[in-house]
PDB file of C-alpha atoms in Angstrom:
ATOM      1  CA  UNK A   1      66.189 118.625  69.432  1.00 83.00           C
ATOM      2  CA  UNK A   2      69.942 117.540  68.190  1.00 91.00           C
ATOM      3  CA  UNK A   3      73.047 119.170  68.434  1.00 94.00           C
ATOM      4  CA  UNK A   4      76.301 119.628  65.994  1.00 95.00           C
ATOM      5  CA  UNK A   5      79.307 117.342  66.384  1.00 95.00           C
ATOM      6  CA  UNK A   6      81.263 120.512  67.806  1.00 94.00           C
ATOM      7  CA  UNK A   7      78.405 120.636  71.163  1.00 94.00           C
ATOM      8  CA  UNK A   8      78.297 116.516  71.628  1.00 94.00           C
ATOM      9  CA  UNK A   9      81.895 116.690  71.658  1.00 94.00           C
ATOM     10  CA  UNK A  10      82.340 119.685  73.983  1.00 93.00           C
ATOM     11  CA  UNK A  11      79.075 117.677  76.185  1.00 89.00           C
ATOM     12  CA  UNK A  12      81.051 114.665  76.276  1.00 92.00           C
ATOM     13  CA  UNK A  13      84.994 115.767  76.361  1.00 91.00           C
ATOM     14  CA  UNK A  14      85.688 114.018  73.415  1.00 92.00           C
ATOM     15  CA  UNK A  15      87.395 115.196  70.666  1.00 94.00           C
ATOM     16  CA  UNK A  16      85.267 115.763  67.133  1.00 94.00           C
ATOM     17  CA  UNK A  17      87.773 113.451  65.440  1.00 94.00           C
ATOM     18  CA  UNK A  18      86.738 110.791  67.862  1.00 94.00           C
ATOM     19  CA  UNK A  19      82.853 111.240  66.752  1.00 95.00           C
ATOM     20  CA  UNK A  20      83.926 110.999  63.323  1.00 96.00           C
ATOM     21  CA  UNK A  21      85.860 108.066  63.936  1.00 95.00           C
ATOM     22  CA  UNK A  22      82.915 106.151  66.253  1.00 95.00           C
ATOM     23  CA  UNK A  23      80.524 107.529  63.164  1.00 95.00           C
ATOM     24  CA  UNK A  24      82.936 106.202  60.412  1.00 95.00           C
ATOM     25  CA  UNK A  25      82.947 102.386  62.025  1.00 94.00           C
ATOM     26  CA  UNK A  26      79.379 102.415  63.415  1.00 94.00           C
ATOM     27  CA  UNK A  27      79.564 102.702  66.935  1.00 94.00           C
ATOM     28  CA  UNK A  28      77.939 105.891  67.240  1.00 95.00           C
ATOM     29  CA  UNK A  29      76.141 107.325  63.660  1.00 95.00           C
ATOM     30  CA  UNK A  30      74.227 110.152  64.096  1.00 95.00           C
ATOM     31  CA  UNK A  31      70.832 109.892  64.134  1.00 94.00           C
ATOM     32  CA  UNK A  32      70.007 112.876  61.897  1.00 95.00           C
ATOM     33  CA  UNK A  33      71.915 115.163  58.917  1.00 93.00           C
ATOM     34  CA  UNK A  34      71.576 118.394  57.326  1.00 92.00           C
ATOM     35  CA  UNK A  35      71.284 119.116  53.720  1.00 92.00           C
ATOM     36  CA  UNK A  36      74.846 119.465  53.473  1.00 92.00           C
ATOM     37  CA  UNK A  37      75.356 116.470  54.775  1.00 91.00           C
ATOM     38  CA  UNK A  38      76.474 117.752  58.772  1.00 93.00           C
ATOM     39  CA  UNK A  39      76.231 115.012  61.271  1.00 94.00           C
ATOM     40  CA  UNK A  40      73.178 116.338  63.860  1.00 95.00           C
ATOM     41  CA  UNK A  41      72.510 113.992  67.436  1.00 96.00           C
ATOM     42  CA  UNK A  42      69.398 113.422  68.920  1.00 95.00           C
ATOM     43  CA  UNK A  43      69.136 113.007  72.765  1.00 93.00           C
ATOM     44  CA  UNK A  44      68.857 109.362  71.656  1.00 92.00           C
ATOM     45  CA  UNK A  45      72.650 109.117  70.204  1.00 94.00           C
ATOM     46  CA  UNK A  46      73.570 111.158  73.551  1.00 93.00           C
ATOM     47  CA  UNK A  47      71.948 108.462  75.332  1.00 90.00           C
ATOM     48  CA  UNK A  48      74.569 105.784  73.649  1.00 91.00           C
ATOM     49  CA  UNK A  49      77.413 107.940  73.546  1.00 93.00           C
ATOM     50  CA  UNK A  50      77.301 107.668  77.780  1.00 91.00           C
ATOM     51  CA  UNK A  51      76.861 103.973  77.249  1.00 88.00           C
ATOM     52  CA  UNK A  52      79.923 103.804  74.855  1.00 91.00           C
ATOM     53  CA  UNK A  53      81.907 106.445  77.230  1.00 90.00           C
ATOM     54  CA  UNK A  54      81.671 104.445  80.715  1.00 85.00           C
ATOM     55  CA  UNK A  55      82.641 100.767  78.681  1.00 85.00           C
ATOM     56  CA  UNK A  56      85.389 102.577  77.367  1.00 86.00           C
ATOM     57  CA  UNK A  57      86.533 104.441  80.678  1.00 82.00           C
ATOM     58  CA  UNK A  58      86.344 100.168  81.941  1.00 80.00           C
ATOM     59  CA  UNK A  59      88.412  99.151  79.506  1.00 79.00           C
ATOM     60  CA  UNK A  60      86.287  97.810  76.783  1.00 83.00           C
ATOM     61  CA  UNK A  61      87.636  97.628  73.037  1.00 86.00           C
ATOM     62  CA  UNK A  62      85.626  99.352  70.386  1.00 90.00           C
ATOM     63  CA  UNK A  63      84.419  96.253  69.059  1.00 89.00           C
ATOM     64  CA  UNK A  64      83.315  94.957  72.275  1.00 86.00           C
ATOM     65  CA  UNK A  65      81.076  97.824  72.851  1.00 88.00           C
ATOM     66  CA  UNK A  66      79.573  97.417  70.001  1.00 89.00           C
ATOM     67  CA  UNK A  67      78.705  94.311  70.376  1.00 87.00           C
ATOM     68  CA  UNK A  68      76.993  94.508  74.261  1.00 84.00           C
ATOM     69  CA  UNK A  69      75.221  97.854  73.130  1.00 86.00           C
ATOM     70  CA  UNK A  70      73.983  96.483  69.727  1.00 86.00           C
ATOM     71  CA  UNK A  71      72.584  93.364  71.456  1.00 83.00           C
ATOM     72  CA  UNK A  72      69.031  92.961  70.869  1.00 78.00           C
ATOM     73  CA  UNK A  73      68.566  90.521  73.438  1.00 76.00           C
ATOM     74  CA  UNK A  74      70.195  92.798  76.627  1.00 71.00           C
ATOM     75  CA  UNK A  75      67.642  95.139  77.770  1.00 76.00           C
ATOM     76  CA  UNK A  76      69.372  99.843  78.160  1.00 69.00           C
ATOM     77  CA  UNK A  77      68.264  99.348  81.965  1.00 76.00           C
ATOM     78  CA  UNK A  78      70.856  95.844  82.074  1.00 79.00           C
ATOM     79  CA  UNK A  79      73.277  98.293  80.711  1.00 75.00           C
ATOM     80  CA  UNK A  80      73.224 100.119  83.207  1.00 74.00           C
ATOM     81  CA  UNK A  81      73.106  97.675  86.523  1.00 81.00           C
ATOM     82  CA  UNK A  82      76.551  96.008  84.760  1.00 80.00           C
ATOM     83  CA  UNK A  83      78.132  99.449  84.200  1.00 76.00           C
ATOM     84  CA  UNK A  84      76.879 100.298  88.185  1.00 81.00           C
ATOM     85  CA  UNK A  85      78.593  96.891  89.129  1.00 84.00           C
ATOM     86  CA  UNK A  86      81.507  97.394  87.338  1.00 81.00           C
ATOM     87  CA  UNK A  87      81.940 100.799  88.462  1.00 79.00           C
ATOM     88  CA  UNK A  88      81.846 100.009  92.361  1.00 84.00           C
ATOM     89  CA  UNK A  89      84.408  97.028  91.652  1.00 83.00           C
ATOM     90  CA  UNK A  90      86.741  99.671  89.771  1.00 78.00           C
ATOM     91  CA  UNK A  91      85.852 102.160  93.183  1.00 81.00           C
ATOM     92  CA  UNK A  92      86.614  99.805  95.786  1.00 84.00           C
ATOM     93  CA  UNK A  93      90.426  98.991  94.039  1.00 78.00           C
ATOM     94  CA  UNK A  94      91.032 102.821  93.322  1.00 76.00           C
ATOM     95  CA  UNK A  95      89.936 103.334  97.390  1.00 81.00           C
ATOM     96  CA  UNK A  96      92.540 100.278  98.301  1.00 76.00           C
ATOM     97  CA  UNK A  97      95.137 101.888  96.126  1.00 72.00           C
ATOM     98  CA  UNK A  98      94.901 105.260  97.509  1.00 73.00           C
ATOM     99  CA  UNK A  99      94.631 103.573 100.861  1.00 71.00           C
ATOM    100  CA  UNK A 100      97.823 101.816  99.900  1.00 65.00           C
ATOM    101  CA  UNK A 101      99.246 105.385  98.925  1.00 60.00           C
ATOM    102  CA  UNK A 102      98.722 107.211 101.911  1.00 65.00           C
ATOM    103  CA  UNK A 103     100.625 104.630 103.836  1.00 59.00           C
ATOM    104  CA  UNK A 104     103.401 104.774 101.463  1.00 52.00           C
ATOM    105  CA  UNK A 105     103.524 108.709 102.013  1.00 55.00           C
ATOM    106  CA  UNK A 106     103.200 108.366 105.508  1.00 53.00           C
ATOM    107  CA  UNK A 107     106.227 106.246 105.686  1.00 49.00           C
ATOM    108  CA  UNK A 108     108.171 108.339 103.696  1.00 50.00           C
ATOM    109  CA  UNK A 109     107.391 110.815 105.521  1.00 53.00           C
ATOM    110  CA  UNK A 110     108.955 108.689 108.409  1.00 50.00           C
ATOM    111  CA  UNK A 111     111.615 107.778 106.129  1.00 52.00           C
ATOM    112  CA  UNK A 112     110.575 104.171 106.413  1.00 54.00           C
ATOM    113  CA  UNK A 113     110.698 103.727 102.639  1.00 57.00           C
ATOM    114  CA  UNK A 114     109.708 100.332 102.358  1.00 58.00           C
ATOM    115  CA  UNK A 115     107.257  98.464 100.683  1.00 61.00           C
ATOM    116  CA  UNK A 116     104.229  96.672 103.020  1.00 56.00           C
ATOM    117  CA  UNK A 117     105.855  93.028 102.260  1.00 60.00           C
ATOM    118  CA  UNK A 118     108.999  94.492 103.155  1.00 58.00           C
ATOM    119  CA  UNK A 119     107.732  96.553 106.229  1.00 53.00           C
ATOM    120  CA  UNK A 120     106.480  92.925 107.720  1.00 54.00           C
ATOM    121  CA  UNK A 121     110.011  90.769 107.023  1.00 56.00           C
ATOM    122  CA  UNK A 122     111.424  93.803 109.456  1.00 51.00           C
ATOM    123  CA  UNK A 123     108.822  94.627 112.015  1.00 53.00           C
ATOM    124  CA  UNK A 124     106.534  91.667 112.007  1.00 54.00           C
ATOM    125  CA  UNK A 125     103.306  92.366 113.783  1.00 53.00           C
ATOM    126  CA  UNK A 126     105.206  95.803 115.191  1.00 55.00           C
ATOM    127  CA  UNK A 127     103.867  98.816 113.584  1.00 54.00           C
ATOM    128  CA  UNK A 128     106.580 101.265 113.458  1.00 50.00           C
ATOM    129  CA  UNK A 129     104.239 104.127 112.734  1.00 54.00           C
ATOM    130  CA  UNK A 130     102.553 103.379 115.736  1.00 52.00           C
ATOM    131  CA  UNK A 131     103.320 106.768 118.144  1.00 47.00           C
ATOM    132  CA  UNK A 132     103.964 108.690 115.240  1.00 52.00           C
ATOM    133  CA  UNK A 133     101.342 111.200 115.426  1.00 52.00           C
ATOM    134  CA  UNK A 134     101.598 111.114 119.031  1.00 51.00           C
ATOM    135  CA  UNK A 135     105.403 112.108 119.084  1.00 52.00           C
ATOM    136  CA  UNK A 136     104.892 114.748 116.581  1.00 55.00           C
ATOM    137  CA  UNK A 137     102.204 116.575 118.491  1.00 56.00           C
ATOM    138  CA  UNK A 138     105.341 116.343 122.044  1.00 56.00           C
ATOM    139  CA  UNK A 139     108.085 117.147 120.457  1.00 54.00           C
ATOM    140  CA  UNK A 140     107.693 117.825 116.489  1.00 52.00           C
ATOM    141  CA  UNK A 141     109.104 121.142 117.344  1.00 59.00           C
ATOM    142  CA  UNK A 142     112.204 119.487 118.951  1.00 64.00           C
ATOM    143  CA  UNK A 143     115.865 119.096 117.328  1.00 72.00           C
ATOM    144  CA  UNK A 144     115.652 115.327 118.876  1.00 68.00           C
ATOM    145  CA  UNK A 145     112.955 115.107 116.892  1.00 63.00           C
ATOM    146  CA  UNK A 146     114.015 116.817 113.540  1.00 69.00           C
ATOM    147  CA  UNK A 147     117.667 114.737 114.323  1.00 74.00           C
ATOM    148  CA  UNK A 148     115.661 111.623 114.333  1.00 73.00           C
ATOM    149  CA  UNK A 149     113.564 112.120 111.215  1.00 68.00           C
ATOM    150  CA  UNK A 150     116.881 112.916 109.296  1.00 75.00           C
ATOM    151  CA  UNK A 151     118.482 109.424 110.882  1.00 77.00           C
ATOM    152  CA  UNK A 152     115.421 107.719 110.020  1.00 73.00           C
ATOM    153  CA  UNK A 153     115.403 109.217 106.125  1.00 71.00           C
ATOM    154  CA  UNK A 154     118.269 107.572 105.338  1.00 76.00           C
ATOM    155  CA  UNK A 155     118.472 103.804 106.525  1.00 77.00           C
ATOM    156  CA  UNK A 156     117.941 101.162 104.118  1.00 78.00           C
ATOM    157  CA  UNK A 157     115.785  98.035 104.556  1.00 74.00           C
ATOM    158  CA  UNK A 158     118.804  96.004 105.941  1.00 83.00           C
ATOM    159  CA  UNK A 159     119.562  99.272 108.374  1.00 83.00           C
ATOM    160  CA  UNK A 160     116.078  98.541 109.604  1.00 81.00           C
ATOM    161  CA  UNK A 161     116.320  94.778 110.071  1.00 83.00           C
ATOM    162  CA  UNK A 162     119.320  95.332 111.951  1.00 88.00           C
ATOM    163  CA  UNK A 163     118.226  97.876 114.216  1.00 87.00           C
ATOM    164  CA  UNK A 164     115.057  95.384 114.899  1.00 84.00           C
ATOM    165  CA  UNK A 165     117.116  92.545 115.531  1.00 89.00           C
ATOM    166  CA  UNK A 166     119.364  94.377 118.500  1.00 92.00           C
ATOM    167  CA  UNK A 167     116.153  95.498 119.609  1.00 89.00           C
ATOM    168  CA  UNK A 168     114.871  92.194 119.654  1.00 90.00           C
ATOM    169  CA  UNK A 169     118.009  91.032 120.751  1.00 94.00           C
ATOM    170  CA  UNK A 170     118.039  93.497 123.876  1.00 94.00           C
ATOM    171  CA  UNK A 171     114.890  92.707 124.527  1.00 93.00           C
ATOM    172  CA  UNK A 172     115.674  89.322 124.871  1.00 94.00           C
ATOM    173  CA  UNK A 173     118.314  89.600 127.362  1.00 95.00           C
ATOM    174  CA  UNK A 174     116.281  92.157 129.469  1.00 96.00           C
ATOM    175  CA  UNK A 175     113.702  89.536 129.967  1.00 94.00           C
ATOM    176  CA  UNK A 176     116.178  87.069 130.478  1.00 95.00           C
ATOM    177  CA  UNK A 177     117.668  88.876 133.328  1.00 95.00           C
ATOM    178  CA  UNK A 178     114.189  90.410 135.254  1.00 95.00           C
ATOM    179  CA  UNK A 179     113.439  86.451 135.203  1.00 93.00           C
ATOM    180  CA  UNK A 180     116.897  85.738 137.285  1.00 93.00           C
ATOM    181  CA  UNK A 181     115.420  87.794 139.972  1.00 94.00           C
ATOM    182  CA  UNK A 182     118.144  90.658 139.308  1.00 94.00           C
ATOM    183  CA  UNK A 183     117.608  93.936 140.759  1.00 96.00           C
ATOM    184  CA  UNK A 184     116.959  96.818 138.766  1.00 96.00           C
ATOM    185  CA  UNK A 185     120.034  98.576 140.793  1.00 95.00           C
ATOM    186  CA  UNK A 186     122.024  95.431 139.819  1.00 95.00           C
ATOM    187  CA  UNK A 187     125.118  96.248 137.555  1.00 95.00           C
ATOM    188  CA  UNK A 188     123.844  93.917 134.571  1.00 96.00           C
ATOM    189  CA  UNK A 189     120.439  95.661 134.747  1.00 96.00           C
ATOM    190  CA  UNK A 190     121.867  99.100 134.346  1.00 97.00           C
ATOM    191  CA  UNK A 191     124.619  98.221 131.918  1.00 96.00           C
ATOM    192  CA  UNK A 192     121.486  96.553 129.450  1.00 96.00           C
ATOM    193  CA  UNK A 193     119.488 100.096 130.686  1.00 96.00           C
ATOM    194  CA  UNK A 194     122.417 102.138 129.472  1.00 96.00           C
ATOM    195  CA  UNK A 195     122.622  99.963 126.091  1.00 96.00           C
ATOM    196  CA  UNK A 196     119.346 100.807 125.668  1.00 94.00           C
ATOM    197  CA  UNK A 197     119.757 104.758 126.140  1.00 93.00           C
ATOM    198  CA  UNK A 198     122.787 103.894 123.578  1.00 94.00           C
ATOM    199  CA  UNK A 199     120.744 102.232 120.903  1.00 92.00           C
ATOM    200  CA  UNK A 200     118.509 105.579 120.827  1.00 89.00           C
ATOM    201  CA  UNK A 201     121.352 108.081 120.783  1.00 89.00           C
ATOM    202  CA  UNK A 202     123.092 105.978 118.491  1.00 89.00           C
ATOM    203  CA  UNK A 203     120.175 105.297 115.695  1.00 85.00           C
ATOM    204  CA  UNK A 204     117.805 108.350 116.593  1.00 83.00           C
ATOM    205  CA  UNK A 205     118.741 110.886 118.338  1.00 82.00           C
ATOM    206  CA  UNK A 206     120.874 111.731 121.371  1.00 85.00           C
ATOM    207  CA  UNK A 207     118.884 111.249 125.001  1.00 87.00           C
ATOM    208  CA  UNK A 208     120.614 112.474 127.905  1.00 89.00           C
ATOM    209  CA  UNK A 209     120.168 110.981 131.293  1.00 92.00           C
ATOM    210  CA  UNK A 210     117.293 113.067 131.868  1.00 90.00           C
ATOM    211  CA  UNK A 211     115.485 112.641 129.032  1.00 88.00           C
ATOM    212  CA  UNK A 212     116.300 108.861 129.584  1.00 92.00           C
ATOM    213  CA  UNK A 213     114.136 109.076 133.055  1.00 93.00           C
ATOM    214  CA  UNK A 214     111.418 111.041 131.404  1.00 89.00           C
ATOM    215  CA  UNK A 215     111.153 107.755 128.744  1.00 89.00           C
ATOM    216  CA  UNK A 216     111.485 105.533 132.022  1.00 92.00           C
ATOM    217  CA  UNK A 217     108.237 106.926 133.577  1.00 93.00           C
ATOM    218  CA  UNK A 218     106.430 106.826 130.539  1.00 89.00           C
ATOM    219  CA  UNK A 219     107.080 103.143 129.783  1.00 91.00           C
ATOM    220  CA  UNK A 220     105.627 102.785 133.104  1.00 93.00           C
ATOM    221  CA  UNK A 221     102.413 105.282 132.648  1.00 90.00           C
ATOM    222  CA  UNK A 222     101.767 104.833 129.022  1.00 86.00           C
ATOM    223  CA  UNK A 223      99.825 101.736 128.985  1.00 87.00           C
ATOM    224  CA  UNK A 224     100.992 101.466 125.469  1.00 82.00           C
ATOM    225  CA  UNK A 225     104.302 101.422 126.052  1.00 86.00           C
ATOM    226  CA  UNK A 226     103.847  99.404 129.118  1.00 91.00           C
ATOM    227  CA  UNK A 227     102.597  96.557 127.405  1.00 89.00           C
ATOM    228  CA  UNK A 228     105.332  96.700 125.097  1.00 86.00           C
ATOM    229  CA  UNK A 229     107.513  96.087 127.134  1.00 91.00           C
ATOM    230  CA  UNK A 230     105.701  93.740 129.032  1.00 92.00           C
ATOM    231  CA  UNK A 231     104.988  91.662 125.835  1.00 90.00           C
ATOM    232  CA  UNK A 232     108.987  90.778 126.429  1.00 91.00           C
ATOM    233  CA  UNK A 233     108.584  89.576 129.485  1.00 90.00           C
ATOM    234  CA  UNK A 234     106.531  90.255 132.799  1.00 90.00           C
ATOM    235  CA  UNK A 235     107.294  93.101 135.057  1.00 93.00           C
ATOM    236  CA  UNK A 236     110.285  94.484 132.280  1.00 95.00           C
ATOM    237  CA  UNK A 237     108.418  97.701 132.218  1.00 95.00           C
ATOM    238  CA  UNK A 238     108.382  98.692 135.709  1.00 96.00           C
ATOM    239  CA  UNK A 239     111.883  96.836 135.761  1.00 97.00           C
ATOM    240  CA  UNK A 240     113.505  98.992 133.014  1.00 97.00           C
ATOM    241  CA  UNK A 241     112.086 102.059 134.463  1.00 96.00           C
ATOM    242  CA  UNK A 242     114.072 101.749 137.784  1.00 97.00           C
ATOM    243  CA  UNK A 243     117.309 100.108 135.997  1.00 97.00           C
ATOM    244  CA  UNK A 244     117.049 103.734 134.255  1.00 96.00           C
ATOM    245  CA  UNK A 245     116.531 105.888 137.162  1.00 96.00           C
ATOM    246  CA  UNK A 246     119.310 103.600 139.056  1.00 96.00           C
ATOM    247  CA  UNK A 247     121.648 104.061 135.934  1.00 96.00           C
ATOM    248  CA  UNK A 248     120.763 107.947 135.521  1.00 95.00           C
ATOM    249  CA  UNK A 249     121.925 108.047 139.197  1.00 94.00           C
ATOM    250  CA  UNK A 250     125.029 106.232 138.786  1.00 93.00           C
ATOM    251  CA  UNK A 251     126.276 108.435 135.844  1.00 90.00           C
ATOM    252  CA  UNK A 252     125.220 111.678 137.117  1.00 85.00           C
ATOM    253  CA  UNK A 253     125.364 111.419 141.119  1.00 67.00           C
TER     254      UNK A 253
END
């Protein structure tokens, strides 16, 4: 059985010029002719052609695989193990890129356009991604939501650093002051309560008092958010979430 150079390259998804060119240096001559002279391949050639095909979807040069294929000493199945090695290698990086890809999408789609090096100088070990599905399944339908996705589209890496620092900043004093023994009702606690209600109206999106106490309770209930607060300093959760309520009550009592 052999076939013309029109079906190996229409088998293959090569072009015929490319036969004639593998044919013309040697890489790939057809095992049989015509009378007229018509290049005809046997199930043999085929056989090389695939060999030739994955070196050169590696990245081998022409003369290269040549030279591994018309090794006498290398045994087809050898061939084949390498070009089974080489292809899980080449796998495993295309999986990390895409990997790599879908973060970058999903932080577009945040509108945290920064690289991963980046994304570390201004969050260190914080993941700012963290609640995102979370938040879209509450309130994706929300305009506090949709306001805070447009915010969040356009800051810049240095917007981000110094939104991180006053949070860090904040978070700083807060434990500072729950470890003076202030009371959540004290004025300092619900001035730094109302900063923080500030810092989210005036980055994300605007939080009235009530929604304020709503976030209160939930730093308190989530466990997650709980221990981020915590991780400032202990008993800031459950402090914050009465200097809110106590600072809710002062502005709107």
């Amino acid at each position: 059985m052999s076939y013309s150079v029109g079906q190996v390259a229409g088998f293959a998804g090569v072009t015929v010029r490319t036969l004639h060119h593998y044919d013309e240096i040697g890489l790939l001559v057809p095992g049989e002719r015509t009378h007229a002279g018509h290049r005809r391949y046997t199930d043999t050639d085929l056989d090389r052609l695939q060999q030739v095909l994955f070196y050169r979807e590696l990245g081998f040069p022409l003369d290269e695989v040549a030279a591994l294929l018309d090794d006498p000493a290398v045994d087809p199945r050898a061939h084949l193990r390498r070009q089974h090695e080489l292809l899980t290698a080449r796998i495993e990086k295309l999986q990390k890129m895409a990997t790599a890809v879908e973060h970058a999408m999903e932080a577009r789609k945040m509108g945290i356009d920064l690289t991963p090096e980046e994304r570390f100088e201004v969050f260190g070990d914080k993941d700012p991604e963290q609640y995102r599905e979370e938040a879209e399944a509450r309130w994706g339908d929300t305009e506090a939501y949709a306001e805070s996705q447009r915010r969040a589209a356009t800051y810049t890496k240095e917007d981000w650093k110094r939104i991180q620092a006053e949070v860090d900043d904040w978070g700083r004093r807060y434990a500072a002051l729950v470890a003076t023994g202030e009371r959540p009702s004290g004025e300092a606690a619900m001035d730094l309560a109302e900063e923080h209600r500030q810092h989210i109206s005036g980055y994300f999106f605007e939080v009235p008092y009530e929604m304020h106490r709503c976030f209160g309770e939930m730093y308190v209930s989530d466990e997650r958010f709980k221990a981020f607060y915590d991780a400032m300093g202990a008993g800031v959760a459950e402090h914050l979430r009465d200097a809110i309520l106590a600072n809710a009550d002062r502005h709107t009592s």
